[in-house]
């Protein structure tokens, strides 16, 4: 019986290792210039977070979806509203959005949606559409260039990129549990024989 328990413990330990090892480590951002951040982004805009929703998934740490009402667009489609996804935890490079707060957001395209991270270059801005960009460095203001003001109702939020890194891990966990159950049944039948 002790051998079966050891095998089960080893199987559980192997399955419990996160599928995305980057999510398990602390976030570490490479130094980039404002110009590089703008070039990498598919969308750069200033906007107010109108809705922030946390989605928790087993083993991958979850993600957050933020719907943001844009007041200025510096790069990408001049939509009035954007939906952006990020990891739920800062240690996994997730960016923390607060409902009602205003941000300068740098987002990349992932699938059919937009994703941002703690390393993207996002910044909290003064509240209100006329709050401006606040005290930003001159090189960042120069990299942003002249903004476009979205017309009211000019495009709706696009769906945010979906985090699906935990699916493989859940499948592995299910397979390990089935294997463990089969081993217990085999051991029990062998012992009875």
PDB file of N, CA and C in Angstrom, residues 53-159:
ATOM      1  N   UNK A  53     -13.241  43.048 -14.746  1.00  0.00           N
ATOM      2  CA  UNK A  53     -13.770  41.751 -14.340  1.00  0.00           C
ATOM      3  C   UNK A  53     -12.633  40.755 -14.182  1.00  0.00           C
ATOM      4  N   UNK A  54     -12.592  40.073 -13.042  1.00  0.00           N
ATOM      5  CA  UNK A  54     -11.584  39.032 -12.811  1.00  0.00           C
ATOM      6  C   UNK A  54     -12.163  37.679 -13.183  1.00  0.00           C
ATOM      7  N   UNK A  55     -11.381  36.891 -13.907  1.00  0.00           N
ATOM      8  CA  UNK A  55     -11.768  35.534 -14.311  1.00  0.00           C
ATOM      9  C   UNK A  55     -10.708  34.597 -13.761  1.00  0.00           C
ATOM     10  N   UNK A  56     -11.079  33.754 -12.808  1.00  0.00           N
ATOM     11  CA  UNK A  56     -10.105  32.842 -12.204  1.00  0.00           C
ATOM     12  C   UNK A  56     -10.235  31.472 -12.826  1.00  0.00           C
ATOM     13  N   UNK A  57      -9.111  30.934 -13.269  1.00  0.00           N
ATOM     14  CA  UNK A  57      -9.073  29.589 -13.829  1.00  0.00           C
ATOM     15  C   UNK A  57      -8.110  28.767 -12.998  1.00  0.00           C
ATOM     16  N   UNK A  58      -8.439  27.517 -12.840  1.00  0.00           N
ATOM     17  CA  UNK A  58      -7.612  26.613 -12.069  1.00  0.00           C
ATOM     18  C   UNK A  58      -6.203  26.539 -12.645  1.00  0.00           C
ATOM     19  N   UNK A  59      -5.220  26.723 -11.802  1.00  0.00           N
ATOM     20  CA  UNK A  59      -3.803  26.501 -12.084  1.00  0.00           C
ATOM     21  C   UNK A  59      -3.115  27.543 -12.962  1.00  0.00           C
ATOM     22  N   UNK A  60      -3.816  28.422 -13.681  1.00  0.00           N
ATOM     23  CA  UNK A  60      -3.062  29.383 -14.488  1.00  0.00           C
ATOM     24  C   UNK A  60      -3.101  30.787 -13.906  1.00  0.00           C
ATOM     25  N   UNK A  61      -3.684  30.948 -12.723  1.00  0.00           N
ATOM     26  CA  UNK A  61      -3.660  32.233 -12.056  1.00  0.00           C
ATOM     27  C   UNK A  61      -4.745  33.195 -12.488  1.00  0.00           C
ATOM     28  N   UNK A  62      -5.490  32.869 -13.522  1.00  0.00           N
ATOM     29  CA  UNK A  62      -6.597  33.705 -13.952  1.00  0.00           C
ATOM     30  C   UNK A  62      -6.176  34.915 -14.769  1.00  0.00           C
ATOM     31  N   UNK A  63      -7.169  35.646 -15.216  1.00  0.00           N
ATOM     32  CA  UNK A  63      -6.913  36.864 -15.964  1.00  0.00           C
ATOM     33  C   UNK A  63      -7.984  37.896 -15.633  1.00  0.00           C
ATOM     34  N   UNK A  64      -7.725  39.123 -16.042  1.00  0.00           N
ATOM     35  CA  UNK A  64      -8.625  40.246 -15.819  1.00  0.00           C
ATOM     36  C   UNK A  64      -8.994  40.819 -17.174  1.00  0.00           C
ATOM     37  N   UNK A  65     -10.256  41.149 -17.347  1.00  0.00           N
ATOM     38  CA  UNK A  65     -10.713  41.829 -18.548  1.00  0.00           C
ATOM     39  C   UNK A  65     -11.123  43.234 -18.142  1.00  0.00           C
ATOM     40  N   UNK A  66     -10.576  44.230 -18.827  1.00  0.00           N
ATOM     41  CA  UNK A  66     -10.930  45.626 -18.564  1.00  0.00           C
ATOM     42  C   UNK A  66     -11.560  46.214 -19.819  1.00  0.00           C
ATOM     43  N   UNK A  67     -12.714  46.831 -19.649  1.00  0.00           N
ATOM     44  CA  UNK A  67     -13.353  47.581 -20.727  1.00  0.00           C
ATOM     45  C   UNK A  67     -13.023  49.041 -20.456  1.00  0.00           C
ATOM     46  N   UNK A  68     -12.439  49.698 -21.459  1.00  0.00           N
ATOM     47  CA  UNK A  68     -11.968  51.072 -21.286  1.00  0.00           C
ATOM     48  C   UNK A  68     -12.601  51.991 -22.328  1.00  0.00           C
ATOM     49  N   UNK A  69     -13.136  53.135 -21.882  1.00  0.00           N
ATOM     50  CA  UNK A  69     -13.717  54.136 -22.778  1.00  0.00           C
ATOM     51  C   UNK A  69     -12.601  55.106 -23.183  1.00  0.00           C
ATOM     52  N   UNK A  70     -12.259  55.099 -24.462  1.00  0.00           N
ATOM     53  CA  UNK A  70     -11.121  55.880 -24.965  1.00  0.00           C
ATOM     54  C   UNK A  70     -11.473  57.348 -25.127  1.00  0.00           C
ATOM     55  N   UNK A  71     -10.506  58.206 -24.775  1.00  0.00           N
ATOM     56  CA  UNK A  71     -10.665  59.633 -25.067  1.00  0.00           C
ATOM     57  C   UNK A  71      -9.658  60.085 -26.127  1.00  0.00           C
ATOM     58  N   UNK A  72      -8.526  59.383 -26.253  1.00  0.00           N
ATOM     59  CA  UNK A  72      -7.545  59.657 -27.305  1.00  0.00           C
ATOM     60  C   UNK A  72      -6.924  58.341 -27.756  1.00  0.00           C
ATOM     61  N   UNK A  73      -6.722  58.212 -29.075  1.00  0.00           N
ATOM     62  CA  UNK A  73      -6.078  57.016 -29.626  1.00  0.00           C
ATOM     63  C   UNK A  73      -4.809  57.467 -30.343  1.00  0.00           C
ATOM     64  N   UNK A  74      -3.680  56.865 -29.947  1.00  0.00           N
ATOM     65  CA  UNK A  74      -2.388  57.229 -30.515  1.00  0.00           C
ATOM     66  C   UNK A  74      -1.939  56.244 -31.587  1.00  0.00           C
ATOM     67  N   UNK A  75      -2.436  55.011 -31.501  1.00  0.00           N
ATOM     68  CA  UNK A  75      -2.087  54.008 -32.500  1.00  0.00           C
ATOM     69  C   UNK A  75      -3.219  52.988 -32.563  1.00  0.00           C
ATOM     70  N   UNK A  76      -3.545  52.533 -33.768  1.00  0.00           N
ATOM     71  CA  UNK A  76      -4.586  51.527 -33.947  1.00  0.00           C
ATOM     72  C   UNK A  76      -5.927  52.149 -34.295  1.00  0.00           C
ATOM     73  N   UNK A  77      -6.941  51.308 -34.293  1.00  0.00           N
ATOM     74  CA  UNK A  77      -8.298  51.723 -34.637  1.00  0.00           C
ATOM     75  C   UNK A  77      -8.804  52.768 -33.645  1.00  0.00           C
ATOM     76  N   UNK A  78      -9.435  53.824 -34.155  1.00  0.00           N
ATOM     77  CA  UNK A  78      -9.951  54.899 -33.301  1.00  0.00           C
ATOM     78  C   UNK A  78     -11.305  54.507 -32.715  1.00  0.00           C
ATOM     79  N   UNK A  79     -11.319  53.431 -31.942  1.00  0.00           N
ATOM     80  CA  UNK A  79     -12.557  52.947 -31.325  1.00  0.00           C
ATOM     81  C   UNK A  79     -12.878  53.787 -30.091  1.00  0.00           C
ATOM     82  N   UNK A  80     -14.157  53.877 -29.774  1.00  0.00           N
ATOM     83  CA  UNK A  80     -14.588  54.606 -28.587  1.00  0.00           C
ATOM     84  C   UNK A  80     -14.388  53.762 -27.336  1.00  0.00           C
ATOM     85  N   UNK A  81     -14.289  52.457 -27.514  1.00  0.00           N
ATOM     86  CA  UNK A  81     -14.167  51.544 -26.378  1.00  0.00           C
ATOM     87  C   UNK A  81     -13.242  50.391 -26.746  1.00  0.00           C
ATOM     88  N   UNK A  82     -12.422  49.985 -25.794  1.00  0.00           N
ATOM     89  CA  UNK A  82     -11.500  48.858 -25.983  1.00  0.00           C
ATOM     90  C   UNK A  82     -11.706  47.857 -24.860  1.00  0.00           C
ATOM     91  N   UNK A  83     -11.526  46.583 -25.171  1.00  0.00           N
ATOM     92  CA  UNK A  83     -11.538  45.521 -24.166  1.00  0.00           C
ATOM     93  C   UNK A  83     -10.151  44.889 -24.179  1.00  0.00           C
ATOM     94  N   UNK A  84      -9.505  44.898 -23.021  1.00  0.00           N
ATOM     95  CA  UNK A  84      -8.117  44.446 -22.902  1.00  0.00           C
ATOM     96  C   UNK A  84      -8.038  43.384 -21.818  1.00  0.00           C
ATOM     97  N   UNK A  85      -7.232  42.353 -22.051  1.00  0.00           N
ATOM     98  CA  UNK A  85      -7.035  41.283 -21.078  1.00  0.00           C
ATOM     99  C   UNK A  85      -5.621  41.352 -20.528  1.00  0.00           C
ATOM    100  N   UNK A  86      -5.459  40.951 -19.280  1.00  0.00           N
ATOM    101  CA  UNK A  86      -4.152  40.883 -18.639  1.00  0.00           C
ATOM    102  C   UNK A  86      -4.193  39.780 -17.593  1.00  0.00           C
ATOM    103  N   UNK A  87      -3.054  39.318 -17.156  1.00  0.00           N
ATOM    104  CA  UNK A  87      -3.009  38.315 -16.085  1.00  0.00           C
ATOM    105  C   UNK A  87      -3.568  38.932 -14.813  1.00  0.00           C
ATOM    106  N   UNK A  88      -4.108  38.089 -13.942  1.00  0.00           N
ATOM    107  CA  UNK A  88      -4.717  38.578 -12.708  1.00  0.00           C
ATOM    108  C   UNK A  88      -3.688  38.940 -11.651  1.00  0.00           C
ATOM    109  N   UNK A  89      -2.481  38.433 -11.764  1.00  0.00           N
ATOM    110  CA  UNK A  89      -1.480  38.642 -10.724  1.00  0.00           C
ATOM    111  C   UNK A  89      -0.278  39.416 -11.260  1.00  0.00           C
ATOM    112  N   UNK A  90       0.210  40.348 -10.451  1.00  0.00           N
ATOM    113  CA  UNK A  90       1.385  41.124 -10.821  1.00  0.00           C
ATOM    114  C   UNK A  90       2.622  40.254 -10.981  1.00  0.00           C
ATOM    115  N   UNK A  91       2.720  39.185 -10.188  1.00  0.00           N
ATOM    116  CA  UNK A  91       3.870  38.286 -10.296  1.00  0.00           C
ATOM    117  C   UNK A  91       3.904  37.590 -11.651  1.00  0.00           C
ATOM    118  N   UNK A  92       2.754  37.494 -12.319  1.00  0.00           N
ATOM    119  CA  UNK A  92       2.665  36.898 -13.651  1.00  0.00           C
ATOM    120  C   UNK A  92       2.619  37.994 -14.722  1.00  0.00           C
ATOM    121  N   UNK A  93       3.078  39.191 -14.359  1.00  0.00           N
ATOM    122  CA  UNK A  93       3.123  40.366 -15.241  1.00  0.00           C
ATOM    123  C   UNK A  93       1.744  40.932 -15.563  1.00  0.00           C
ATOM    124  N   UNK A  94       0.767  40.675 -14.720  1.00  0.00           N
ATOM    125  CA  UNK A  94      -0.556  41.254 -14.919  1.00  0.00           C
ATOM    126  C   UNK A  94      -0.566  42.714 -14.511  1.00  0.00           C
ATOM    127  N   UNK A  95      -1.330  43.534 -15.239  1.00  0.00           N
ATOM    128  CA  UNK A  95      -1.452  44.955 -14.931  1.00  0.00           C
ATOM    129  C   UNK A  95      -2.740  45.178 -14.158  1.00  0.00           C
ATOM    130  N   UNK A  96      -2.691  45.972 -13.115  1.00  0.00           N
ATOM    131  CA  UNK A  96      -3.860  46.208 -12.260  1.00  0.00           C
ATOM    132  C   UNK A  96      -4.649  47.423 -12.747  1.00  0.00           C
ATOM    133  N   UNK A  97      -5.861  47.166 -13.239  1.00  0.00           N
ATOM    134  CA  UNK A  97      -6.775  48.231 -13.637  1.00  0.00           C
ATOM    135  C   UNK A  97      -7.782  48.453 -12.514  1.00  0.00           C
ATOM    136  N   UNK A  98      -8.096  49.711 -12.247  1.00  0.00           N
ATOM    137  CA  UNK A  98      -9.117  50.058 -11.261  1.00  0.00           C
ATOM    138  C   UNK A  98     -10.275  50.719 -11.988  1.00  0.00           C
ATOM    139  N   UNK A  99     -11.491  50.267 -11.695  1.00  0.00           N
ATOM    140  CA  UNK A  99     -12.664  50.842 -12.338  1.00  0.00           C
ATOM    141  C   UNK A  99     -12.750  52.320 -11.998  1.00  0.00           C
ATOM    142  N   UNK A 100     -12.979  53.145 -13.012  1.00  0.00           N
ATOM    143  CA  UNK A 100     -13.090  54.586 -12.833  1.00  0.00           C
ATOM    144  C   UNK A 100     -11.778  55.334 -12.999  1.00  0.00           C
ATOM    145  N   UNK A 101     -10.667  54.624 -13.027  1.00  0.00           N
ATOM    146  CA  UNK A 101      -9.364  55.268 -13.188  1.00  0.00           C
ATOM    147  C   UNK A 101      -9.031  55.411 -14.674  1.00  0.00           C
ATOM    148  N   UNK A 102      -8.171  56.371 -14.981  1.00  0.00           N
ATOM    149  CA  UNK A 102      -7.786  56.654 -16.362  1.00  0.00           C
ATOM    150  C   UNK A 102      -6.347  56.213 -16.588  1.00  0.00           C
ATOM    151  N   UNK A 103      -6.088  55.645 -17.785  1.00  0.00           N
ATOM    152  CA  UNK A 103      -4.788  55.053 -18.093  1.00  0.00           C
ATOM    153  C   UNK A 103      -4.333  55.404 -19.498  1.00  0.00           C
ATOM    154  N   UNK A 104      -3.013  55.333 -19.683  1.00  0.00           N
ATOM    155  CA  UNK A 104      -2.403  55.274 -21.009  1.00  0.00           C
ATOM    156  C   UNK A 104      -2.081  53.802 -21.182  1.00  0.00           C
ATOM    157  N   UNK A 105      -2.664  53.165 -22.213  1.00  0.00           N
ATOM    158  CA  UNK A 105      -2.559  51.718 -22.381  1.00  0.00           C
ATOM    159  C   UNK A 105      -1.819  51.382 -23.665  1.00  0.00           C
ATOM    160  N   UNK A 106      -0.874  50.433 -23.539  1.00  0.00           N
ATOM    161  CA  UNK A 106      -0.161  49.858 -24.680  1.00  0.00           C
ATOM    162  C   UNK A 106      -0.614  48.403 -24.756  1.00  0.00           C
ATOM    163  N   UNK A 107      -1.277  48.016 -25.840  1.00  0.00           N
ATOM    164  CA  UNK A 107      -1.809  46.654 -25.955  1.00  0.00           C
ATOM    165  C   UNK A 107      -1.337  45.998 -27.250  1.00  0.00           C
ATOM    166  N   UNK A 108      -1.072  44.699 -27.164  1.00  0.00           N
ATOM    167  CA  UNK A 108      -0.698  43.923 -28.348  1.00  0.00           C
ATOM    168  C   UNK A 108      -1.883  43.060 -28.759  1.00  0.00           C
ATOM    169  N   UNK A 109      -1.893  42.661 -30.002  1.00  0.00           N
ATOM    170  CA  UNK A 109      -2.946  41.792 -30.518  1.00  0.00           C
ATOM    171  C   UNK A 109      -2.634  40.363 -30.115  1.00  0.00           C
ATOM    172  N   UNK A 110      -3.615  39.664 -29.567  1.00  0.00           N
ATOM    173  CA  UNK A 110      -3.490  38.238 -29.259  1.00  0.00           C
ATOM    174  C   UNK A 110      -4.783  37.577 -29.705  1.00  0.00           C
ATOM    175  N   UNK A 111      -4.695  36.774 -30.756  1.00  0.00           N
ATOM    176  CA  UNK A 111      -5.909  36.196 -31.327  1.00  0.00           C
ATOM    177  C   UNK A 111      -6.762  37.327 -31.886  1.00  0.00           C
ATOM    178  N   UNK A 112      -8.027  37.359 -31.490  1.00  0.00           N
ATOM    179  CA  UNK A 112      -8.921  38.414 -31.968  1.00  0.00           C
ATOM    180  C   UNK A 112      -9.048  39.554 -30.962  1.00  0.00           C
ATOM    181  N   UNK A 113      -8.290  39.484 -29.866  1.00  0.00           N
ATOM    182  CA  UNK A 113      -8.404  40.499 -28.831  1.00  0.00           C
ATOM    183  C   UNK A 113      -7.108  41.231 -28.564  1.00  0.00           C
ATOM    184  N   UNK A 114      -7.142  42.036 -27.512  1.00  0.00           N
ATOM    185  CA  UNK A 114      -5.979  42.810 -27.096  1.00  0.00           C
ATOM    186  C   UNK A 114      -5.525  42.351 -25.724  1.00  0.00           C
ATOM    187  N   UNK A 115      -4.203  42.353 -25.512  1.00  0.00           N
ATOM    188  CA  UNK A 115      -3.614  41.944 -24.245  1.00  0.00           C
ATOM    189  C   UNK A 115      -2.565  42.968 -23.842  1.00  0.00           C
ATOM    190  N   UNK A 116      -2.453  43.195 -22.538  1.00  0.00           N
ATOM    191  CA  UNK A 116      -1.418  44.074 -22.015  1.00  0.00           C
ATOM    192  C   UNK A 116      -0.785  43.433 -20.795  1.00  0.00           C
ATOM    193  N   UNK A 117       0.384  43.930 -20.408  1.00  0.00           N
ATOM    194  CA  UNK A 117       1.089  43.369 -19.261  1.00  0.00           C
ATOM    195  C   UNK A 117       1.670  44.500 -18.415  1.00  0.00           C
ATOM    196  N   UNK A 118       2.220  44.123 -17.304  1.00  0.00           N
ATOM    197  CA  UNK A 118       2.912  45.053 -16.427  1.00  0.00           C
ATOM    198  C   UNK A 118       4.115  45.670 -17.138  1.00  0.00           C
ATOM    199  N   UNK A 119       4.664  44.963 -18.108  1.00  0.00           N
ATOM    200  CA  UNK A 119       5.863  45.414 -18.827  1.00  0.00           C
ATOM    201  C   UNK A 119       5.548  46.218 -20.092  1.00  0.00           C
ATOM    202  N   UNK A 120       4.277  46.395 -20.430  1.00  0.00           N
ATOM    203  CA  UNK A 120       3.908  47.057 -21.683  1.00  0.00           C
ATOM    204  C   UNK A 120       4.183  48.552 -21.698  1.00  0.00           C
ATOM    205  N   UNK A 121       4.241  49.179 -20.523  1.00  0.00           N
ATOM    206  CA  UNK A 121       4.471  50.629 -20.453  1.00  0.00           C
ATOM    207  C   UNK A 121       3.244  51.414 -20.046  1.00  0.00           C
ATOM    208  N   UNK A 122       2.183  50.732 -19.622  1.00  0.00           N
ATOM    209  CA  UNK A 122       0.952  51.413 -19.206  1.00  0.00           C
ATOM    210  C   UNK A 122       1.229  52.377 -18.059  1.00  0.00           C
ATOM    211  N   UNK A 123       0.435  53.445 -17.991  1.00  0.00           N
ATOM    212  CA  UNK A 123       0.588  54.444 -16.932  1.00  0.00           C
ATOM    213  C   UNK A 123      -0.771  54.939 -16.466  1.00  0.00           C
ATOM    214  N   UNK A 124      -0.859  55.234 -15.209  1.00  0.00           N
ATOM    215  CA  UNK A 124      -2.059  55.878 -14.649  1.00  0.00           C
ATOM    216  C   UNK A 124      -1.994  57.352 -15.031  1.00  0.00           C
ATOM    217  N   UNK A 125      -3.132  57.916 -15.458  1.00  0.00           N
ATOM    218  CA  UNK A 125      -3.204  59.308 -15.887  1.00  0.00           C
ATOM    219  C   UNK A 125      -4.162  60.080 -14.983  1.00  0.00           C
ATOM    220  N   UNK A 126      -4.092  61.417 -15.031  1.00  0.00           N
ATOM    221  CA  UNK A 126      -5.078  62.213 -14.293  1.00  0.00           C
ATOM    222  C   UNK A 126      -6.481  61.895 -14.796  1.00  0.00           C
ATOM    223  N   UNK A 127      -7.457  61.903 -13.906  1.00  0.00           N
ATOM    224  CA  UNK A 127      -8.836  61.563 -14.271  1.00  0.00           C
ATOM    225  C   UNK A 127      -9.463  62.598 -15.203  1.00  0.00           C
ATOM    226  N   UNK A 128     -10.463  62.146 -15.961  1.00  0.00           N
ATOM    227  CA  UNK A 128     -11.219  62.997 -16.872  1.00  0.00           C
ATOM    228  C   UNK A 128     -10.558  63.099 -18.226  1.00  0.00           C
ATOM    229  N   UNK A 129     -11.361  63.157 -19.309  1.00  0.00           N
ATOM    230  CA  UNK A 129     -10.803  63.210 -20.663  1.00  0.00           C
ATOM    231  C   UNK A 129      -9.947  64.449 -20.895  1.00  0.00           C
ATOM    232  N   UNK A 130     -10.203  65.517 -20.149  1.00  0.00           N
ATOM    233  CA  UNK A 130      -9.400  66.730 -20.291  1.00  0.00           C
ATOM    234  C   UNK A 130      -8.251  66.747 -19.290  1.00  0.00           C
ATOM    235  N   UNK A 131      -8.036  65.612 -18.595  1.00  0.00           N
ATOM    236  CA  UNK A 131      -6.949  65.520 -17.620  1.00  0.00           C
ATOM    237  C   UNK A 131      -5.587  65.497 -18.277  1.00  0.00           C
ATOM    238  N   UNK A 132      -5.562  65.364 -19.597  1.00  0.00           N
ATOM    239  CA  UNK A 132      -4.298  65.344 -20.323  1.00  0.00           C
ATOM    240  C   UNK A 132      -3.483  64.107 -20.010  1.00  0.00           C
ATOM    241  N   UNK A 133      -2.221  64.176 -20.346  1.00  0.00           N
ATOM    242  CA  UNK A 133      -1.325  63.052 -20.130  1.00  0.00           C
ATOM    243  C   UNK A 133      -0.561  63.170 -18.821  1.00  0.00           C
ATOM    244  N   UNK A 134      -0.740  64.287 -18.124  1.00  0.00           N
ATOM    245  CA  UNK A 134      -0.030  64.435 -16.863  1.00  0.00           C
ATOM    246  C   UNK A 134       1.448  64.665 -17.107  1.00  0.00           C
ATOM    247  N   UNK A 135       2.245  64.508 -16.081  1.00  0.00           N
ATOM    248  CA  UNK A 135       3.689  64.755 -16.218  1.00  0.00           C
ATOM    249  C   UNK A 135       4.420  63.549 -16.815  1.00  0.00           C
ATOM    250  N   UNK A 136       4.301  63.375 -18.126  1.00  0.00           N
ATOM    251  CA  UNK A 136       4.997  62.271 -18.799  1.00  0.00           C
ATOM    252  C   UNK A 136       6.343  62.755 -19.331  1.00  0.00           C
ATOM    253  N   UNK A 137       7.314  61.852 -19.419  1.00  0.00           N
ATOM    254  CA  UNK A 137       8.614  62.230 -19.987  1.00  0.00           C
ATOM    255  C   UNK A 137       8.462  62.700 -21.436  1.00  0.00           C
ATOM    256  N   UNK A 138       9.303  63.647 -21.821  1.00  0.00           N
ATOM    257  CA  UNK A 138       9.237  64.227 -23.163  1.00  0.00           C
ATOM    258  C   UNK A 138       9.423  63.181 -24.251  1.00  0.00           C
ATOM    259  N   UNK A 139      10.290  62.163 -24.007  1.00  0.00           N
ATOM    260  CA  UNK A 139      10.499  61.148 -25.043  1.00  0.00           C
ATOM    261  C   UNK A 139       9.257  60.286 -25.252  1.00  0.00           C
ATOM    262  N   UNK A 140       8.460  60.072 -24.198  1.00  0.00           N
ATOM    263  CA  UNK A 140       7.220  59.318 -24.332  1.00  0.00           C
ATOM    264  C   UNK A 140       6.180  60.136 -25.095  1.00  0.00           C
ATOM    265  N   UNK A 141       6.046  61.424 -24.767  1.00  0.00           N
ATOM    266  CA  UNK A 141       5.102  62.299 -25.466  1.00  0.00           C
ATOM    267  C   UNK A 141       5.468  62.366 -26.952  1.00  0.00           C
ATOM    268  N   UNK A 142       6.764  62.462 -27.261  1.00  0.00           N
ATOM    269  CA  UNK A 142       7.207  62.503 -28.659  1.00  0.00           C
ATOM    270  C   UNK A 142       6.903  61.186 -29.372  1.00  0.00           C
ATOM    271  N   UNK A 143       7.095  60.057 -28.696  1.00  0.00           N
ATOM    272  CA  UNK A 143       6.840  58.746 -29.308  1.00  0.00           C
ATOM    273  C   UNK A 143       5.349  58.544 -29.571  1.00  0.00           C
ATOM    274  N   UNK A 144       4.492  59.097 -28.713  1.00  0.00           N
ATOM    275  CA  UNK A 144       3.046  58.936 -28.893  1.00  0.00           C
ATOM    276  C   UNK A 144       2.553  59.688 -30.127  1.00  0.00           C
ATOM    277  N   UNK A 145       3.078  60.870 -30.367  1.00  0.00           N
ATOM    278  CA  UNK A 145       2.639  61.655 -31.514  1.00  0.00           C
ATOM    279  C   UNK A 145       1.275  62.280 -31.268  1.00  0.00           C
ATOM    280  N   UNK A 146       0.652  62.749 -32.347  1.00  0.00           N
ATOM    281  CA  UNK A 146      -0.649  63.411 -32.248  1.00  0.00           C
ATOM    282  C   UNK A 146      -1.761  62.371 -32.139  1.00  0.00           C
ATOM    283  N   UNK A 147      -2.677  62.560 -31.195  1.00  0.00           N
ATOM    284  CA  UNK A 147      -3.758  61.581 -31.024  1.00  0.00           C
ATOM    285  C   UNK A 147      -4.931  61.823 -31.961  1.00  0.00           C
ATOM    286  N   UNK A 148      -5.737  60.778 -32.108  1.00  0.00           N
ATOM    287  CA  UNK A 148      -7.021  60.851 -32.776  1.00  0.00           C
ATOM    288  C   UNK A 148      -8.070  60.796 -31.681  1.00  0.00           C
ATOM    289  N   UNK A 149      -9.109  61.606 -31.813  1.00  0.00           N
ATOM    290  CA  UNK A 149     -10.194  61.565 -30.841  1.00  0.00           C
ATOM    291  C   UNK A 149     -11.306  60.712 -31.432  1.00  0.00           C
ATOM    292  N   UNK A 150     -11.643  59.600 -30.769  1.00  0.00           N
ATOM    293  CA  UNK A 150     -12.695  58.741 -31.323  1.00  0.00           C
ATOM    294  C   UNK A 150     -14.058  59.423 -31.255  1.00  0.00           C
ATOM    295  N   UNK A 151     -14.836  59.239 -32.316  1.00  0.00           N
ATOM    296  CA  UNK A 151     -16.202  59.769 -32.324  1.00  0.00           C
ATOM    297  C   UNK A 151     -17.050  58.917 -31.397  1.00  0.00           C
ATOM    298  N   UNK A 152     -18.035  59.511 -30.718  1.00  0.00           N
ATOM    299  CA  UNK A 152     -18.910  58.710 -29.850  1.00  0.00           C
ATOM    300  C   UNK A 152     -19.538  57.558 -30.640  1.00  0.00           C
ATOM    301  N   UNK A 153     -19.449  56.366 -30.109  1.00  0.00           N
ATOM    302  CA  UNK A 153     -20.012  55.186 -30.764  1.00  0.00           C
ATOM    303  C   UNK A 153     -19.164  54.671 -31.911  1.00  0.00           C
ATOM    304  N   UNK A 154     -17.927  55.163 -32.066  1.00  0.00           N
ATOM    305  CA  UNK A 154     -17.054  54.734 -33.164  1.00  0.00           C
ATOM    306  C   UNK A 154     -16.390  53.416 -32.821  1.00  0.00           C
ATOM    307  N   UNK A 155     -17.118  52.369 -32.964  1.00  0.00           N
ATOM    308  CA  UNK A 155     -16.552  51.050 -32.691  1.00  0.00           C
ATOM    309  C   UNK A 155     -16.769  50.641 -31.251  1.00  0.00           C
ATOM    310  N   UNK A 156     -17.052  49.390 -31.082  1.00  0.00           N
ATOM    311  CA  UNK A 156     -17.282  48.849 -29.745  1.00  0.00           C
ATOM    312  C   UNK A 156     -16.058  48.084 -29.288  1.00  0.00           C
ATOM    313  N   UNK A 157     -16.098  47.670 -28.070  1.00  0.00           N
ATOM    314  CA  UNK A 157     -14.991  46.900 -27.508  1.00  0.00           C
ATOM    315  C   UNK A 157     -14.824  45.595 -28.263  1.00  0.00           C
ATOM    316  N   UNK A 158     -13.598  45.272 -28.577  1.00  0.00           N
ATOM    317  CA  UNK A 158     -13.304  43.977 -29.172  1.00  0.00           C
ATOM    318  C   UNK A 158     -13.088  42.995 -28.047  1.00  0.00           C
ATOM    319  N   UNK A 159     -13.398  41.728 -28.270  1.00  0.00           N
ATOM    320  CA  UNK A 159     -13.191  40.771 -27.184  1.00  0.00           C
ATOM    321  C   UNK A 159     -11.719  40.684 -26.804  1.00  0.00           C
TER     322      UNK A 159
END
